[in-house]
mmCIF file of C-alpha atoms and ligand atoms in Angstrom:
data_model
loop_
_atom_site.group_PDB
_atom_site.id
_atom_site.type_symbol
_atom_site.label_atom_id
_atom_site.label_comp_id
_atom_site.label_asym_id
_atom_site.label_seq_id
_atom_site.Cartn_x
_atom_site.Cartn_y
_atom_site.Cartn_z
ATOM 1 C CA MET W 34 -6.101 4.004 19.251
ATOM 2 C CA ALA W 35 -6.225 6.861 16.821
ATOM 3 C CA LEU W 36 -7.231 7.556 13.255
ATOM 4 C CA LEU W 37 -4.293 8.807 11.218
ATOM 5 C CA THR W 38 -4.438 11.318 8.367
ATOM 6 C CA ILE W 39 -3.891 9.718 4.969
ATOM 7 C CA LEU W 40 -1.681 11.744 2.606
ATOM 8 C CA GLU W 41 -3.122 12.320 -0.838
ATOM 9 C CA TYR W 42 -1.369 12.531 -4.204
ATOM 10 C CA PRO W 43 0.385 14.691 -5.334
ATOM 11 C CA ASP W 44 1.739 15.160 -1.780
ATOM 12 C CA GLU W 45 5.501 14.813 -2.232
ATOM 13 C CA HIS W 46 5.870 12.911 1.048
ATOM 14 C CA LEU W 47 4.331 9.910 -0.717
ATOM 15 C CA ARG W 48 7.556 9.801 -2.774
ATOM 16 C CA THR W 49 9.803 9.304 0.266
ATOM 17 C CA VAL W 50 11.851 6.094 0.282
ATOM 18 C CA ALA W 51 11.161 4.360 3.608
ATOM 19 C CA GLN W 52 13.790 3.265 6.128
ATOM 20 C CA PRO W 53 13.942 -0.308 7.472
ATOM 21 C CA VAL W 54 12.311 -0.891 10.851
ATOM 22 C CA THR W 55 14.863 -1.689 13.567
ATOM 23 C CA ASP W 56 12.947 -0.867 16.755
ATOM 24 C CA PHE W 57 9.993 -3.137 17.592
ATOM 25 C CA GLY W 58 9.035 -1.262 20.761
ATOM 26 C CA ASP W 59 5.843 0.394 21.978
ATOM 27 C CA GLN W 60 5.966 3.204 19.439
ATOM 28 C CA LEU W 61 5.879 0.719 16.562
ATOM 29 C CA GLN W 62 3.080 -1.292 18.209
ATOM 30 C CA THR W 63 0.951 1.850 18.569
ATOM 31 C CA LEU W 64 1.656 2.854 14.967
ATOM 32 C CA ILE W 65 0.572 -0.596 13.714
ATOM 33 C CA ASP W 66 -2.659 -0.513 15.762
ATOM 34 C CA ASP W 67 -3.440 2.989 14.502
ATOM 35 C CA MET W 68 -2.721 1.921 10.910
ATOM 36 C CA PHE W 69 -5.200 -0.966 11.213
ATOM 37 C CA GLU W 70 -7.843 1.328 12.646
ATOM 38 C CA THR W 71 -7.218 3.849 9.852
ATOM 39 C CA MET W 72 -7.293 1.172 7.136
ATOM 40 C CA TYR W 73 -10.546 -0.411 8.358
ATOM 41 C CA ALA W 74 -12.196 2.989 8.787
ATOM 42 C CA ALA W 75 -11.235 4.219 5.312
ATOM 43 C CA PRO W 76 -12.175 1.491 4.256
ATOM 44 C CA GLY W 77 -9.231 -0.077 2.478
ATOM 45 C CA ILE W 78 -7.606 -3.489 2.109
ATOM 46 C CA GLY W 79 -4.081 -2.215 2.737
ATOM 47 C CA LEU W 80 -2.207 0.746 4.177
ATOM 48 C CA ALA W 81 1.502 1.553 4.057
ATOM 49 C CA GLY W 82 3.471 3.694 6.503
ATOM 50 C CA ALA W 83 4.234 6.263 3.802
ATOM 51 C CA GLN W 84 0.510 6.997 3.450
ATOM 52 C CA VAL W 85 0.348 8.168 7.052
ATOM 53 C CA ASP W 86 3.678 10.040 6.773
ATOM 54 C CA GLN W 87 5.664 7.344 8.632
ATOM 55 C CA HIS W 88 8.511 6.499 6.326
ATOM 56 C CA LEU W 89 9.311 3.054 7.611
ATOM 57 C CA GLN W 90 9.247 -0.142 5.563
ATOM 58 C CA LEU W 91 5.949 -1.502 6.805
ATOM 59 C CA PHE W 92 2.374 -2.050 5.761
ATOM 60 C CA VAL W 93 -0.798 -3.631 7.068
ATOM 61 C CA LEU W 94 -3.394 -5.414 4.983
ATOM 62 C CA ASP W 95 -6.563 -7.457 5.196
ATOM 63 C CA VAL W 96 -7.953 -8.872 1.967
ATOM 64 C CA SER W 97 -10.434 -11.205 3.705
ATOM 65 C CA GLU W 98 -14.138 -10.934 2.915
ATOM 66 C CA HIS W 99 -15.145 -10.153 6.482
ATOM 67 C CA GLN W 100 -12.123 -8.005 7.385
ATOM 68 C CA ASN W 101 -11.037 -10.446 10.063
ATOM 69 C CA ASP W 102 -7.555 -11.382 8.833
ATOM 70 C CA PRO W 103 -5.229 -8.509 9.827
ATOM 71 C CA ARG W 104 -1.634 -8.931 8.667
ATOM 72 C CA VAL W 105 1.502 -6.882 9.209
ATOM 73 C CA TYR W 106 4.540 -6.924 6.927
ATOM 74 C CA ILE W 107 7.765 -5.261 8.047
ATOM 75 C CA ASN W 108 10.881 -4.812 5.872
ATOM 76 C CA PRO W 109 9.145 -6.805 3.107
ATOM 77 C CA VAL W 110 10.761 -8.246 -0.020
ATOM 78 C CA TRP W 111 8.945 -10.200 -2.705
ATOM 79 C CA GLU W 112 9.907 -12.099 -5.814
ATOM 80 C CA ALA W 113 7.816 -13.411 -8.707
ATOM 81 C CA LEU W 114 7.472 -17.214 -8.749
ATOM 82 C CA ASP W 115 7.125 -17.287 -12.555
ATOM 83 C CA ASP W 116 6.651 -14.936 -15.527
ATOM 84 C CA GLU W 117 2.871 -14.819 -15.462
ATOM 85 C CA ARG W 118 1.339 -11.397 -14.981
ATOM 86 C CA LYS W 119 -2.247 -10.356 -14.452
ATOM 87 C CA GLN W 120 -4.136 -7.082 -14.833
ATOM 88 C CA MET W 121 -6.282 -6.059 -11.916
ATOM 89 C CA GLN W 122 -8.295 -2.957 -11.148
ATOM 90 C CA GLU W 123 -6.455 -1.045 -8.433
ATOM 91 C CA GLY W 124 -7.301 1.859 -6.249
ATOM 92 C CA CYS W 125 -5.315 3.680 -3.582
ATOM 93 C CA LEU W 126 -6.439 5.499 -0.456
ATOM 94 C CA SER W 127 -3.934 8.226 -1.388
ATOM 95 C CA ILE W 128 -5.617 8.682 -4.803
ATOM 96 C CA PRO W 129 -9.316 8.616 -3.864
ATOM 97 C CA GLU W 130 -11.972 7.787 -6.430
ATOM 98 C CA TYR W 131 -9.564 6.794 -9.171
ATOM 99 C CA TYR W 132 -9.200 3.226 -10.412
ATOM 100 C CA ALA W 133 -7.129 1.706 -13.190
ATOM 101 C CA GLU W 134 -5.966 -1.661 -14.445
ATOM 102 C CA VAL W 135 -2.394 -2.461 -13.398
ATOM 103 C CA PRO W 136 -0.420 -5.511 -14.544
ATOM 104 C CA ARG W 137 1.532 -7.242 -11.784
ATOM 105 C CA ALA W 138 3.125 -10.608 -11.051
ATOM 106 C CA LEU W 139 0.368 -13.191 -10.522
ATOM 107 C CA ARG W 140 2.284 -15.450 -8.137
ATOM 108 C CA ILE W 141 4.863 -14.212 -5.658
ATOM 109 C CA LYS W 142 6.810 -15.250 -2.603
ATOM 110 C CA VAL W 143 7.042 -12.583 0.103
ATOM 111 C CA SER W 144 9.451 -12.492 3.039
ATOM 112 C CA ALA W 145 9.013 -10.069 5.914
ATOM 113 C CA LEU W 146 9.116 -9.634 9.679
ATOM 114 C CA ASP W 147 6.048 -9.736 11.897
ATOM 115 C CA ARG W 148 5.238 -6.988 14.432
ATOM 116 C CA HIS W 149 7.650 -8.517 16.928
ATOM 117 C CA GLY W 150 10.514 -8.814 14.450
ATOM 118 C CA LYS W 151 10.093 -12.518 13.756
ATOM 119 C CA PRO W 152 10.747 -13.489 10.098
ATOM 120 C CA PHE W 153 8.078 -15.233 8.029
ATOM 121 C CA GLU W 154 7.491 -15.972 4.371
ATOM 122 C CA HIS W 155 4.616 -17.215 2.255
ATOM 123 C CA GLU W 156 3.427 -17.493 -1.306
ATOM 124 C CA ALA W 157 0.537 -15.418 -2.593
ATOM 125 C CA ASP W 158 -1.522 -15.013 -5.747
ATOM 126 C CA GLY W 159 -4.488 -13.007 -7.011
ATOM 127 C CA LEU W 160 -5.679 -10.037 -4.983
ATOM 128 C CA LEU W 161 -3.296 -10.709 -2.085
ATOM 129 C CA ALA W 162 -0.302 -10.760 -4.448
ATOM 130 C CA HIS W 163 -1.453 -7.520 -6.095
ATOM 131 C CA CYS W 164 -1.965 -5.855 -2.765
ATOM 132 C CA ILE W 165 1.472 -6.907 -1.425
ATOM 133 C CA GLN W 166 3.116 -5.475 -4.562
ATOM 134 C CA HIS W 167 1.061 -2.250 -4.305
ATOM 135 C CA GLU W 168 2.000 -1.814 -0.632
ATOM 136 C CA THR W 169 5.680 -2.669 -1.140
ATOM 137 C CA ASP W 170 5.733 0.004 -3.869
ATOM 138 C CA HIS W 171 4.562 2.560 -1.277
ATOM 139 C CA THR W 172 7.667 1.791 0.821
ATOM 140 C CA LYS W 173 9.733 2.894 -2.212
ATOM 141 C CA GLY W 174 7.711 6.002 -2.982
ATOM 142 C CA VAL W 175 6.036 4.347 -5.974
ATOM 143 C CA LEU W 176 2.296 4.764 -6.733
ATOM 144 C CA PHE W 177 0.148 2.626 -9.038
ATOM 145 C CA ILE W 178 -0.401 5.561 -11.381
ATOM 146 C CA ASP W 179 3.342 5.419 -12.146
ATOM 147 C CA TYR W 180 2.504 2.389 -14.322
ATOM 148 C CA LEU W 181 0.047 4.404 -16.447
ATOM 149 C CA SER W 182 0.840 6.590 -19.448
ATOM 150 C CA PRO W 183 2.135 10.122 -18.673
ATOM 151 C CA LEU W 184 -1.092 11.510 -20.172
ATOM 152 C CA LYS W 185 -3.302 9.507 -17.817
ATOM 153 C CA ARG W 186 -1.070 10.397 -14.875
ATOM 154 C CA GLU W 187 -1.348 14.092 -15.733
ATOM 155 C CA ARG W 188 -5.150 13.788 -15.818
ATOM 156 C CA VAL W 189 -5.163 12.152 -12.386
ATOM 157 C CA LYS W 190 -2.959 14.926 -11.019
ATOM 158 C CA LYS W 191 -5.287 17.639 -12.347
ATOM 159 C CA LYS W 192 -8.318 15.843 -10.945
ATOM 160 C CA MET W 193 -6.670 15.529 -7.523
ATOM 161 C CA LEU W 194 -5.520 19.177 -7.428
ATOM 162 C CA LYS W 195 -9.053 20.278 -8.320
ATOM 163 C CA ARG W 196 -10.422 18.058 -5.575
ATOM 164 C CA HIS W 197 -8.040 19.540 -2.989
ATOM 165 C CA LYS W 198 -8.875 23.086 -4.072
ATOM 166 C CA ALA W 199 -12.579 22.331 -3.759
ATOM 167 C CA SER W 200 -12.182 20.992 -0.223
ATOM 168 C CA VAL W 201 -10.378 24.061 1.182
HETATM 169 O O1 LIG M 436 -7.939 -0.308 -0.665
HETATM 170 C C1 LIG M 436 -7.162 -0.613 -1.566
HETATM 171 N N1 LIG M 436 -7.590 -1.413 -2.580
HETATM 172 C C2 LIG M 436 -6.749 -2.017 -3.509
HETATM 173 C C3 LIG M 436 -7.315 -2.641 -4.616
HETATM 174 C C4 LIG M 436 -6.523 -3.277 -5.542
HETATM 175 C C5 LIG M 436 -5.163 -3.284 -5.390
HETATM 176 C C6 LIG M 436 -4.571 -2.649 -4.311
HETATM 177 C C7 LIG M 436 -5.357 -2.023 -3.381
HETATM 178 S S1 LIG M 436 -4.618 -1.271 -2.012
HETATM 179 C C8 LIG M 436 -5.789 -0.063 -1.567
HETATM 180 C C9 LIG M 436 -5.427 0.591 -0.252
HETATM 181 C C10 LIG M 436 -4.129 1.364 -0.429
HETATM 182 O O2 LIG M 436 -4.052 2.436 -0.936
HETATM 183 N N2 LIG M 436 -3.046 0.783 -0.022
HETATM 184 O O3 LIG M 436 -1.855 1.359 -0.198
HETATM 185 NI NI1 LIG M 437 -2.081 2.619 -1.942
#
């Protein structure tokens, strides 16, 4: 297993629209294992391919209290089950140390493939639903700060550029 490098905003690669996964071979299995290791080490509750510069429609997540419920979603699609939305404080491993309230669908149904290409679907609410929407956004090159005002987004960008300069 290996720890992967997580891209940080405003890295333009985070804006890449991911391709569907079609090959469920060894390379994909290694990528998934490495993504779990990277997510748990960060630590984070989710990690999308785009964040480790792999522009495939996939993400891993684990929202359990004891980090013992690893899940993989490949070629995911979700739909809201009703009109109810909820604000939740979000963070992103690609935008370290910045948190903001983001409104998202409260209850969703998600359909995806597992790591062997087998379809599954389930309903989700609360943190899991937020996380699935956040991760699916990554597969489209969308970041949670895109839902904030342009002014706030500009402040985040400045803060991140300063941070990257400081770490050189
Ligand atoms: O670790 C993470 N926490 C989090 C909190 C609220 C909503 C979404 C997330 S996902 C984030 C990890 C990450 O950046 N995934 O893309
Ligand atoms: Ni993220």
